[in-house]
Tab-separated table of N, CA and C in Angstrom:
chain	number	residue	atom	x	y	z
A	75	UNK	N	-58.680	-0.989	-11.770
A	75	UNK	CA	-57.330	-1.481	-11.880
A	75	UNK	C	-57.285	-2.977	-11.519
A	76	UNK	N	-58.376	-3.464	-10.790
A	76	UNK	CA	-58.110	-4.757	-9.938
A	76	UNK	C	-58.682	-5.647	-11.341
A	77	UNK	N	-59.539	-4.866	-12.220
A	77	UNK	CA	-60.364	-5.836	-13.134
A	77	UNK	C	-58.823	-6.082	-14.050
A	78	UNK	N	-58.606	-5.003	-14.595
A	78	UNK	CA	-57.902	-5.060	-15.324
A	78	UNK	C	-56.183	-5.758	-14.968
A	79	UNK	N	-55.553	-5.973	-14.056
A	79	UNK	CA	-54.551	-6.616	-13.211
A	79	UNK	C	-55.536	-8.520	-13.581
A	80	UNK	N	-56.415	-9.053	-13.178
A	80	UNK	CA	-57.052	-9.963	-13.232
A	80	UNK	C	-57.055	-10.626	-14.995
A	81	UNK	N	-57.567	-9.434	-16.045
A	81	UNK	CA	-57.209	-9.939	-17.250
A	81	UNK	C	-56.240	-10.000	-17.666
A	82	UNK	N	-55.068	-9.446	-17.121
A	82	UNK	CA	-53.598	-9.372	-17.549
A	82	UNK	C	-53.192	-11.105	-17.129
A	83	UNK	N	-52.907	-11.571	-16.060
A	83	UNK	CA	-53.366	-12.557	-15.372
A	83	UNK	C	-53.858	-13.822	-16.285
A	84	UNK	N	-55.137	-13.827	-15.843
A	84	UNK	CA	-56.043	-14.744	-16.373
A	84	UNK	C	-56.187	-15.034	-17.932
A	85	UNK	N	-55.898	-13.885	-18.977
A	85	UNK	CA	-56.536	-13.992	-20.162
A	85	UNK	C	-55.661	-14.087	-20.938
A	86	UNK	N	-54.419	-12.184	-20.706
A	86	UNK	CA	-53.485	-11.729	-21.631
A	86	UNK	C	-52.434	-12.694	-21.512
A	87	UNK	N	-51.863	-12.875	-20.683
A	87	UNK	CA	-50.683	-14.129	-20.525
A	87	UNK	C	-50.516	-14.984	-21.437
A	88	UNK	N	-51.569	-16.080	-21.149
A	88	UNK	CA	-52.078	-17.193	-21.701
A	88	UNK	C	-52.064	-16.944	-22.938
A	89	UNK	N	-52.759	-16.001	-23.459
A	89	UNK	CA	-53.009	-16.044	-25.247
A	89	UNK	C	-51.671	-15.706	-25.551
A	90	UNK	N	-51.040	-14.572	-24.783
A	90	UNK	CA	-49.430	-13.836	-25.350
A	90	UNK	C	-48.463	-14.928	-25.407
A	91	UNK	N	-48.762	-15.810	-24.497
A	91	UNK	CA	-47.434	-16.987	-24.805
A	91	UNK	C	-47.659	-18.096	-25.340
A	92	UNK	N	-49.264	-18.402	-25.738
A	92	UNK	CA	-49.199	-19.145	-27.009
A	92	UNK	C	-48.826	-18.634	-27.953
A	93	UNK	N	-49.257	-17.330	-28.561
A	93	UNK	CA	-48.892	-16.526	-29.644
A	93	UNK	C	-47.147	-16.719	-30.158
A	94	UNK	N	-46.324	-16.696	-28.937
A	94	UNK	CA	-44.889	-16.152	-29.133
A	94	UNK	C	-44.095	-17.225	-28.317
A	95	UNK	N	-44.450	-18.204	-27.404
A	95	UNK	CA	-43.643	-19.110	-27.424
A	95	UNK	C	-42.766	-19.728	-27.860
A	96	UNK	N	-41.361	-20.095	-28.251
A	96	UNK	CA	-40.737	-20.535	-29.023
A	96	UNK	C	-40.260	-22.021	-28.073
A	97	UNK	N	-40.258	-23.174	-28.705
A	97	UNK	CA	-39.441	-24.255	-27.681
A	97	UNK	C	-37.974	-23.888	-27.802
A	98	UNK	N	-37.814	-24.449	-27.063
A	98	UNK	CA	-35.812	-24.538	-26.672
A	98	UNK	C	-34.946	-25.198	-27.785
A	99	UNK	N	-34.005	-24.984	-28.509
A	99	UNK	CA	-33.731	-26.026	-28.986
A	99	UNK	C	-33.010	-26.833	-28.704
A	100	UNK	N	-32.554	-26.681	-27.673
A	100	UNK	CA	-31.952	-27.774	-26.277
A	100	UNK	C	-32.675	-27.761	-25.515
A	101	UNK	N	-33.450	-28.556	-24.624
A	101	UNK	CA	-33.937	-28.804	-23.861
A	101	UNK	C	-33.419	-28.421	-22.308
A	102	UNK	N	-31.813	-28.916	-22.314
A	102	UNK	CA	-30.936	-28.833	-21.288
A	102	UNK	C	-30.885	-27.530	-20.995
A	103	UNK	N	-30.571	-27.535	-19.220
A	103	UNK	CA	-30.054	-25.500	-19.042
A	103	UNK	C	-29.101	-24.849	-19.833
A	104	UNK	N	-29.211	-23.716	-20.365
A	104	UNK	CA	-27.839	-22.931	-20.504
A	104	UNK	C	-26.765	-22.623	-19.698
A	105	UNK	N	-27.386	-23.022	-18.695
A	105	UNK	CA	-26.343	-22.130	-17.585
A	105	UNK	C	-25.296	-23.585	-17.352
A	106	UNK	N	-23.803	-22.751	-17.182
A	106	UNK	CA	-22.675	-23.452	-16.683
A	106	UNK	C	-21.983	-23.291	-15.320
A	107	UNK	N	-21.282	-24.161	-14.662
A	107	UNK	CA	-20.566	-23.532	-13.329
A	107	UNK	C	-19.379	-22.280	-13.736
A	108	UNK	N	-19.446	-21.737	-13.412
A	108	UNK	CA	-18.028	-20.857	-13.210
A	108	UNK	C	-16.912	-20.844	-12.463
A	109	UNK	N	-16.866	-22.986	-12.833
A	109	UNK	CA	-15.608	-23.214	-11.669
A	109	UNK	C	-13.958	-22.495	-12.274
A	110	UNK	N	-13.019	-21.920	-11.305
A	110	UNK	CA	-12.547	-21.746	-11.742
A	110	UNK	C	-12.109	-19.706	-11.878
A	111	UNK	N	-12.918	-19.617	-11.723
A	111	UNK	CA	-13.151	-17.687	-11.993
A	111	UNK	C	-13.313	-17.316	-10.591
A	112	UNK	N	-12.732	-15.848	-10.799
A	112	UNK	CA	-12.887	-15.426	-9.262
A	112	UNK	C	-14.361	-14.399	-9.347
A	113	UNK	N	-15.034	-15.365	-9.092
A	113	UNK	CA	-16.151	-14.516	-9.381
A	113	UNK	C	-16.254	-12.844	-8.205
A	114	UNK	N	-15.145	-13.536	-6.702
A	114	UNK	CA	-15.568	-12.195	-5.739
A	114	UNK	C	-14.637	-11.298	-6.040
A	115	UNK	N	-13.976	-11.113	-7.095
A	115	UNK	CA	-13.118	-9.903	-7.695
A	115	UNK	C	-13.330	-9.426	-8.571
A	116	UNK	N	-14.625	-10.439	-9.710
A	116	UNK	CA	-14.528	-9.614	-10.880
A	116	UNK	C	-15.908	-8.875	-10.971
A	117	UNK	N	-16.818	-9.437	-9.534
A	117	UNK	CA	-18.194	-8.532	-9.170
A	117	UNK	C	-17.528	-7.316	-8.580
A	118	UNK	N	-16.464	-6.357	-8.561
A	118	UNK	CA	-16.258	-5.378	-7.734
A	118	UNK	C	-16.012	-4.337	-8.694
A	119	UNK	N	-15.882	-3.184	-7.988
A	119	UNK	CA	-15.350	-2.104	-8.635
A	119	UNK	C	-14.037	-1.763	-8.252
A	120	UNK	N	-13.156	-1.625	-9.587
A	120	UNK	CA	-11.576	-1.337	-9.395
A	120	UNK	C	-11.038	-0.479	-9.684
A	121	UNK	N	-10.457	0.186	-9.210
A	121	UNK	CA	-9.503	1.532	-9.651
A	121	UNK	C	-7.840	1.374	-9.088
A	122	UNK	N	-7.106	1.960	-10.043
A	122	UNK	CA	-5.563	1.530	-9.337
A	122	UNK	C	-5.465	3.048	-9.168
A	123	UNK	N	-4.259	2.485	-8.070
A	123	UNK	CA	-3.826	3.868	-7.271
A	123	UNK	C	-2.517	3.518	-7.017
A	124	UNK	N	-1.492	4.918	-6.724
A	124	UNK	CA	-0.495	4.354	-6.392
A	124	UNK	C	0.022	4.564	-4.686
A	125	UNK	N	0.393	3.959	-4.490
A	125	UNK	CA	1.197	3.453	-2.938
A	125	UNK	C	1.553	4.865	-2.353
A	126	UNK	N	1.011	5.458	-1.616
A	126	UNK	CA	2.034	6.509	-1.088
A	126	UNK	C	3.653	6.171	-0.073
A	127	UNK	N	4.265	6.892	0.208
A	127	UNK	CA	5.442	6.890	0.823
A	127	UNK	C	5.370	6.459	2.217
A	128	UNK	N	4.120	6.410	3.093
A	128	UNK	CA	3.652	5.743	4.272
A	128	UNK	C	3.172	4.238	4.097
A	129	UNK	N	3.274	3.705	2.845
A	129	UNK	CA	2.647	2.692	2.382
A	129	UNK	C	1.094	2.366	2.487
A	130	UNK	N	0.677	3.487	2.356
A	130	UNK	CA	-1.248	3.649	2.568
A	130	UNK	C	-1.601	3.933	1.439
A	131	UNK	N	-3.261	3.870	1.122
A	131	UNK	CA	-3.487	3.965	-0.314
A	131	UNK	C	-4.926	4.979	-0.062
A	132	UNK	N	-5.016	6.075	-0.613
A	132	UNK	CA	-6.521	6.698	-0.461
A	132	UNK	C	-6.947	6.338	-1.361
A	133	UNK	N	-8.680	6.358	-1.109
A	133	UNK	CA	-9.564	5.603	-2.137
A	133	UNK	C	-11.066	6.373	-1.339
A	134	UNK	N	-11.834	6.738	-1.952
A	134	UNK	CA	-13.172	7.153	-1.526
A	134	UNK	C	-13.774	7.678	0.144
A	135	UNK	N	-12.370	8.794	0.615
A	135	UNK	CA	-12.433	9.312	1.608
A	135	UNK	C	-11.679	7.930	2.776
A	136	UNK	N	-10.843	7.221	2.551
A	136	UNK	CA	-10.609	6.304	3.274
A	136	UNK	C	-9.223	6.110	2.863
A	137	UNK	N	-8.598	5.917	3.794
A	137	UNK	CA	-7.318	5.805	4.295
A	137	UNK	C	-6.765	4.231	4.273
A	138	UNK	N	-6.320	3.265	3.591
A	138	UNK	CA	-5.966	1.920	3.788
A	138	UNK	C	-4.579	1.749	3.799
A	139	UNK	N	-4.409	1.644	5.273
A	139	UNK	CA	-2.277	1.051	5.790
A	139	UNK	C	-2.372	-0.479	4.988
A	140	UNK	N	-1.684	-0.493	4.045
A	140	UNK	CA	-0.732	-1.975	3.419
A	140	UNK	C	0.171	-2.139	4.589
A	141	UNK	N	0.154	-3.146	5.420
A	141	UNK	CA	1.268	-4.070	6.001
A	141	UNK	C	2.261	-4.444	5.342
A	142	UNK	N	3.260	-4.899	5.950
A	142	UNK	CA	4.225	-5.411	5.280
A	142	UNK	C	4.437	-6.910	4.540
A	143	UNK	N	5.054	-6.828	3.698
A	143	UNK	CA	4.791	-8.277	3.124
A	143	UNK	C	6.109	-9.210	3.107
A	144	UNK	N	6.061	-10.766	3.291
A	144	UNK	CA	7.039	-10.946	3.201
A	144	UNK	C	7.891	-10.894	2.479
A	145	UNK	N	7.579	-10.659	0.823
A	145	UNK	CA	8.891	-10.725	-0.315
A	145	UNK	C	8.895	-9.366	-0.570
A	146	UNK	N	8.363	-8.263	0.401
A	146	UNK	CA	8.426	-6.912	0.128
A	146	UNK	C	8.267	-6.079	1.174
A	147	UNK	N	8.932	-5.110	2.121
A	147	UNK	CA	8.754	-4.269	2.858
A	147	UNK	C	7.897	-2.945	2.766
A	148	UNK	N	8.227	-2.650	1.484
A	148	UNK	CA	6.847	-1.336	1.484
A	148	UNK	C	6.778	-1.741	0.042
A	149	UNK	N	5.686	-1.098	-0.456
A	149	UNK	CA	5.055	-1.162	-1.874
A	149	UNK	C	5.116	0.541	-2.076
A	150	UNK	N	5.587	1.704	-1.534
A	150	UNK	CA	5.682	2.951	-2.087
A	150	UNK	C	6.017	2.828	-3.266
A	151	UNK	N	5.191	3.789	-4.431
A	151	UNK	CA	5.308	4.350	-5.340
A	151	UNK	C	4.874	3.167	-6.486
A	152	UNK	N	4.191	1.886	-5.771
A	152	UNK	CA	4.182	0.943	-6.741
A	152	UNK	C	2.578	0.983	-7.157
A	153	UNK	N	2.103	0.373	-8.098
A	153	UNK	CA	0.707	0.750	-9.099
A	153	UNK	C	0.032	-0.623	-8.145
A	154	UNK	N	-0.697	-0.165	-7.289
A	154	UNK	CA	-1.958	-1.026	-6.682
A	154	UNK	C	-3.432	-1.416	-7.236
A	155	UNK	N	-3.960	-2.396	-7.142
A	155	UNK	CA	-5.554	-2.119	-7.715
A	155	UNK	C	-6.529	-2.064	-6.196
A	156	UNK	N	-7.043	-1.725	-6.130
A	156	UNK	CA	-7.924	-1.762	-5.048
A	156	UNK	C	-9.288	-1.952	-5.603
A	157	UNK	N	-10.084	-2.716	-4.659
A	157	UNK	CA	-11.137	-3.379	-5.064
A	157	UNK	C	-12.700	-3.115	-4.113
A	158	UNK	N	-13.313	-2.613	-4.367
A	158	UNK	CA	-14.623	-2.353	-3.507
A	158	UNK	C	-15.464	-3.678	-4.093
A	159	UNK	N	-15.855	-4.923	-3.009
A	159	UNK	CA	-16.562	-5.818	-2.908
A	159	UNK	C	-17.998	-5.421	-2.375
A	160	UNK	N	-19.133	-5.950	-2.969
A	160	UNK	CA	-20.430	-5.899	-3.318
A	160	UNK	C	-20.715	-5.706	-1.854
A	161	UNK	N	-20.328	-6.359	-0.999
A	161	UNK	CA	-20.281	-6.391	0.699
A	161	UNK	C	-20.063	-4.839	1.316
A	162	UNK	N	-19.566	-4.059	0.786
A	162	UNK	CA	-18.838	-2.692	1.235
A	162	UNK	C	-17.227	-2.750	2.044
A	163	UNK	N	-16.695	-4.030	1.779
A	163	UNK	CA	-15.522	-4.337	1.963
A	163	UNK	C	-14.462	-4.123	0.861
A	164	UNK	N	-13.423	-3.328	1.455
A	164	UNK	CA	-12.082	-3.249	0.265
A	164	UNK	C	-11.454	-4.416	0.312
A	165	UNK	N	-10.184	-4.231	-0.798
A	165	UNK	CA	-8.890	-5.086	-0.912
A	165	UNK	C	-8.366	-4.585	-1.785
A	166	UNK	N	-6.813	-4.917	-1.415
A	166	UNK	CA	-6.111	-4.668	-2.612
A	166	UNK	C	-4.690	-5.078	-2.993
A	167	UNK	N	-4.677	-4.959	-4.238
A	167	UNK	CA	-3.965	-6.559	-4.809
A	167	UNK	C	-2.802	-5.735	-5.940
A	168	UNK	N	-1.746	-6.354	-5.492
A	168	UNK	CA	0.018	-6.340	-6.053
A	168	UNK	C	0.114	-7.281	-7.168
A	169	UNK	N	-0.125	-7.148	-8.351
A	169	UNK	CA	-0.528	-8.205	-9.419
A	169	UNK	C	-1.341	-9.186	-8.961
A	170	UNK	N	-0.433	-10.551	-8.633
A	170	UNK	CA	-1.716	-11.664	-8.107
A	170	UNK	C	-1.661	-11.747	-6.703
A	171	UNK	N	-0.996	-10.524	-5.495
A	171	UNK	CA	-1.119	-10.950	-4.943
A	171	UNK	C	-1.897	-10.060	-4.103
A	172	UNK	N	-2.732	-10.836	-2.907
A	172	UNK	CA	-3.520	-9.847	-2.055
A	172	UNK	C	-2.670	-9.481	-0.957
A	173	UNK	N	-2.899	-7.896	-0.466
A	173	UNK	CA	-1.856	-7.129	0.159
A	173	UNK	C	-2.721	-6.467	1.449
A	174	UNK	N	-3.700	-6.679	1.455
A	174	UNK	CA	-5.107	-5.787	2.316
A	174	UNK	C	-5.973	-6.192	1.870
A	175	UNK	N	-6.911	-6.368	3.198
A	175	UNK	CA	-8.299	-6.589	3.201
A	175	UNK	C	-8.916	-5.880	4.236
A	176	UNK	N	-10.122	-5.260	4.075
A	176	UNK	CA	-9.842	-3.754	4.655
A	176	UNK	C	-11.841	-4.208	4.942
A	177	UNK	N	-12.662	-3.474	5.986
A	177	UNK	CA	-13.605	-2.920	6.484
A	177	UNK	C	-14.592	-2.102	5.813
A	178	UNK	N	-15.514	-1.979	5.384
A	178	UNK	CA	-16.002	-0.856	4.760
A	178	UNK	C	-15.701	0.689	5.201
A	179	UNK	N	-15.221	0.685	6.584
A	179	UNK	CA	-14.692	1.679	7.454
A	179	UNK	C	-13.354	2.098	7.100
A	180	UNK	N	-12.676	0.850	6.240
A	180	UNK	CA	-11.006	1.465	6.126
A	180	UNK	C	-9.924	1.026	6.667
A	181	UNK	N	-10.912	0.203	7.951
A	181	UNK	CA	-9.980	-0.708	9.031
A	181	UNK	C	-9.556	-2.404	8.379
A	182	UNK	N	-8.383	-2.844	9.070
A	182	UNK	CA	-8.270	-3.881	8.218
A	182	UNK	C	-9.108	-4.722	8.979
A	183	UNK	N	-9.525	-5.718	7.681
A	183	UNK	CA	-10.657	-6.486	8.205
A	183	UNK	C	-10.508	-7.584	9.035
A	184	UNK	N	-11.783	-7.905	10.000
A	184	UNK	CA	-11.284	-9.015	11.076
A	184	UNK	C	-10.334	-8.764	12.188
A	185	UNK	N	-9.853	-7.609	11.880
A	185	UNK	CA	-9.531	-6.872	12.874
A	185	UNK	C	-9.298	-6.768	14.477
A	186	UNK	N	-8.925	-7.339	15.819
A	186	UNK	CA	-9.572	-7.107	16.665
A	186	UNK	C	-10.235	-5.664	17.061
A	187	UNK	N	-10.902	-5.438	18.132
A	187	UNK	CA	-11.607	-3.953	18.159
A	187	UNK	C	-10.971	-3.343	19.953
A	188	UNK	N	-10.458	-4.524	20.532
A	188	UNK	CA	-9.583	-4.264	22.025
A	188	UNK	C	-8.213	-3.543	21.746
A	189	UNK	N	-8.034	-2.449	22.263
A	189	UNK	CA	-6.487	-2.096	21.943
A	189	UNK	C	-5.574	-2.708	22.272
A	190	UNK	N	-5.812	-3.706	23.360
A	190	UNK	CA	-4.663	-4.444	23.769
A	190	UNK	C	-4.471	-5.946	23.146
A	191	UNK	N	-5.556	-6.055	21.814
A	191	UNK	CA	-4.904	-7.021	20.795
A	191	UNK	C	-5.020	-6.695	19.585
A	192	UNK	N	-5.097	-5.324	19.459
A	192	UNK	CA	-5.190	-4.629	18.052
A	192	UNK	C	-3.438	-4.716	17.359
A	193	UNK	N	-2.666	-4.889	18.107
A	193	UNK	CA	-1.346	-5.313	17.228
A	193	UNK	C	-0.620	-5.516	18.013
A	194	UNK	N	-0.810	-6.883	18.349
A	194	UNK	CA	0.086	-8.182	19.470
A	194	UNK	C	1.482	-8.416	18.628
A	195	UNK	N	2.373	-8.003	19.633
A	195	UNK	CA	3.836	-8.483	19.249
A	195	UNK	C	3.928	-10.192	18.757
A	196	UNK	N	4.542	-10.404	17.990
A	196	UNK	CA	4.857	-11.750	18.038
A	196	UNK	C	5.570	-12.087	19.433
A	197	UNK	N	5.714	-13.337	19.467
A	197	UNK	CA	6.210	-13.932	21.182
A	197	UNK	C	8.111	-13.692	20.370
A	198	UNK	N	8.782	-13.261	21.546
A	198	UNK	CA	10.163	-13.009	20.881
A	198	UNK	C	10.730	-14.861	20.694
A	199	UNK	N	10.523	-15.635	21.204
A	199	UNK	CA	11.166	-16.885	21.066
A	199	UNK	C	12.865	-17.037	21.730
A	200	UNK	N	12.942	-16.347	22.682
A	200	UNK	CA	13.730	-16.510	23.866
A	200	UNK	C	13.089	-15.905	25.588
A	201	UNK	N	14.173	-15.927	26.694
A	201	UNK	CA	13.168	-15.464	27.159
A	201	UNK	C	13.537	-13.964	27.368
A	202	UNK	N	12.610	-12.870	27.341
A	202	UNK	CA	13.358	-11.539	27.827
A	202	UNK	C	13.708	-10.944	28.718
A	203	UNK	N	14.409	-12.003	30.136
A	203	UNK	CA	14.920	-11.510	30.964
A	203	UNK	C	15.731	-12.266	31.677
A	204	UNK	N	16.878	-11.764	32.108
A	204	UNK	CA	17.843	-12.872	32.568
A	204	UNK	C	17.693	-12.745	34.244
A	205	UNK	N	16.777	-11.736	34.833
A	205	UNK	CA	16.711	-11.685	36.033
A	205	UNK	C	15.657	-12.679	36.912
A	206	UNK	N	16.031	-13.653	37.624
A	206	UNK	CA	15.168	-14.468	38.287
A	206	UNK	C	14.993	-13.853	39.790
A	207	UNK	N	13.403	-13.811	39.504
A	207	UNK	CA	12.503	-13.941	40.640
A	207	UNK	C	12.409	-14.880	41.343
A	208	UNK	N	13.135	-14.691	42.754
A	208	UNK	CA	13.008	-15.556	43.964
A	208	UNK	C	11.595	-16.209	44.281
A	209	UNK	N	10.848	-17.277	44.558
A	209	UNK	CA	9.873	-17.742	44.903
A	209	UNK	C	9.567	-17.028	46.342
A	210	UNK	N	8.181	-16.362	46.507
A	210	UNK	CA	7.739	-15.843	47.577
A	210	UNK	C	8.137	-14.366	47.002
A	211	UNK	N	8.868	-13.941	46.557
A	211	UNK	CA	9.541	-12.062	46.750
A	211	UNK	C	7.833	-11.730	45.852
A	212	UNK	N	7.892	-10.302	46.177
A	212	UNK	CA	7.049	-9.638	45.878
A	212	UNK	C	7.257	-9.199	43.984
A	213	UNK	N	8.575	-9.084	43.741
A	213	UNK	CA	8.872	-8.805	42.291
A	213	UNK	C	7.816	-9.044	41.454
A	214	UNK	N	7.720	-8.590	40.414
A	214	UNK	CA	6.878	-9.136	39.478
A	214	UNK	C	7.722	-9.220	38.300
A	215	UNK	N	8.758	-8.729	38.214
A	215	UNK	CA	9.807	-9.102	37.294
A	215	UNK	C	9.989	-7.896	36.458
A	216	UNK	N	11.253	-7.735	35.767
A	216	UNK	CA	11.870	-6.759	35.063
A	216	UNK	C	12.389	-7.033	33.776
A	217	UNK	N	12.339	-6.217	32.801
A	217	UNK	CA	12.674	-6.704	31.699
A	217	UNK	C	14.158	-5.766	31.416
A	218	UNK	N	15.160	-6.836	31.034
A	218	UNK	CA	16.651	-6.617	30.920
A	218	UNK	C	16.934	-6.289	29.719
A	219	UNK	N	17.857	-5.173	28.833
A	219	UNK	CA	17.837	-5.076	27.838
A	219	UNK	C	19.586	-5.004	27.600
């Protein structure tokens, strides 16, 4: 096998691509940029699904919560595409827009993994309590509703 691997090599090559060589008839590459194209959406595999009534979408034993969006509160009952990226990462997209980006796990992606910043309130932008704590008291303060 080693002789024969050696004439493939050394002998057959050489004669096979003088034989069948053809020149270019451009010289220049064929290849172009693909500025412009989404190349990381159209390498995926897509299937549409529709929105359930929790605003989650099943897809290949996996469960994906859609958040809320701002020009839309739920997407129930609306025609989603969801997208499996070459990575083993989902997404999924409301015509042009992206709605989830999801974990190979299902979780949304980037995610924190601490429960106590897995879904941080926004800061309310007043303050939430009208009760002042004396300097020195032991209080730690109360929240007034």
């Amino acid at each position: 096998m080693e002789e024969a691997n050696r004439f493939l090599r050394e002998d057959y090559l050489a004669e096979f691509n003088r034989k069948f060589s053809v020149a270019a008839a451009q010289p220049e590459s064929a290849f172009v940029p693909a500025s412009g194209k989404d190349l990381e959406r159209i390498f995926t595999v897509q299937q549409e699904r529709v929105v359930n009534q929790d605003n989650t979408v099943r897809i290949a034993n996996r469960t994906l919560q859609i958040e809320k969006t701002k020009w839309r509160g739920t997407l129930a009952k609306c025609r989603v595409l969801v997208c499996e990226h070459l990575d083993g990462t989902w997404s999924v997209l409301y015509g042009p827009h992206l709605v989830g980006r999801y974990a190979a796990d299902g979780s949304r992606y980037g995610q924190a993994t601490s429960p106590e910043r897995a879904n941080p309130a926004p800061p309310a932008g007043f303050a939430l309590s009208t009760n002042r704590v004396e300097e020195g008291s032991a209080e730690t303060g109360q929240i007034t509703c």
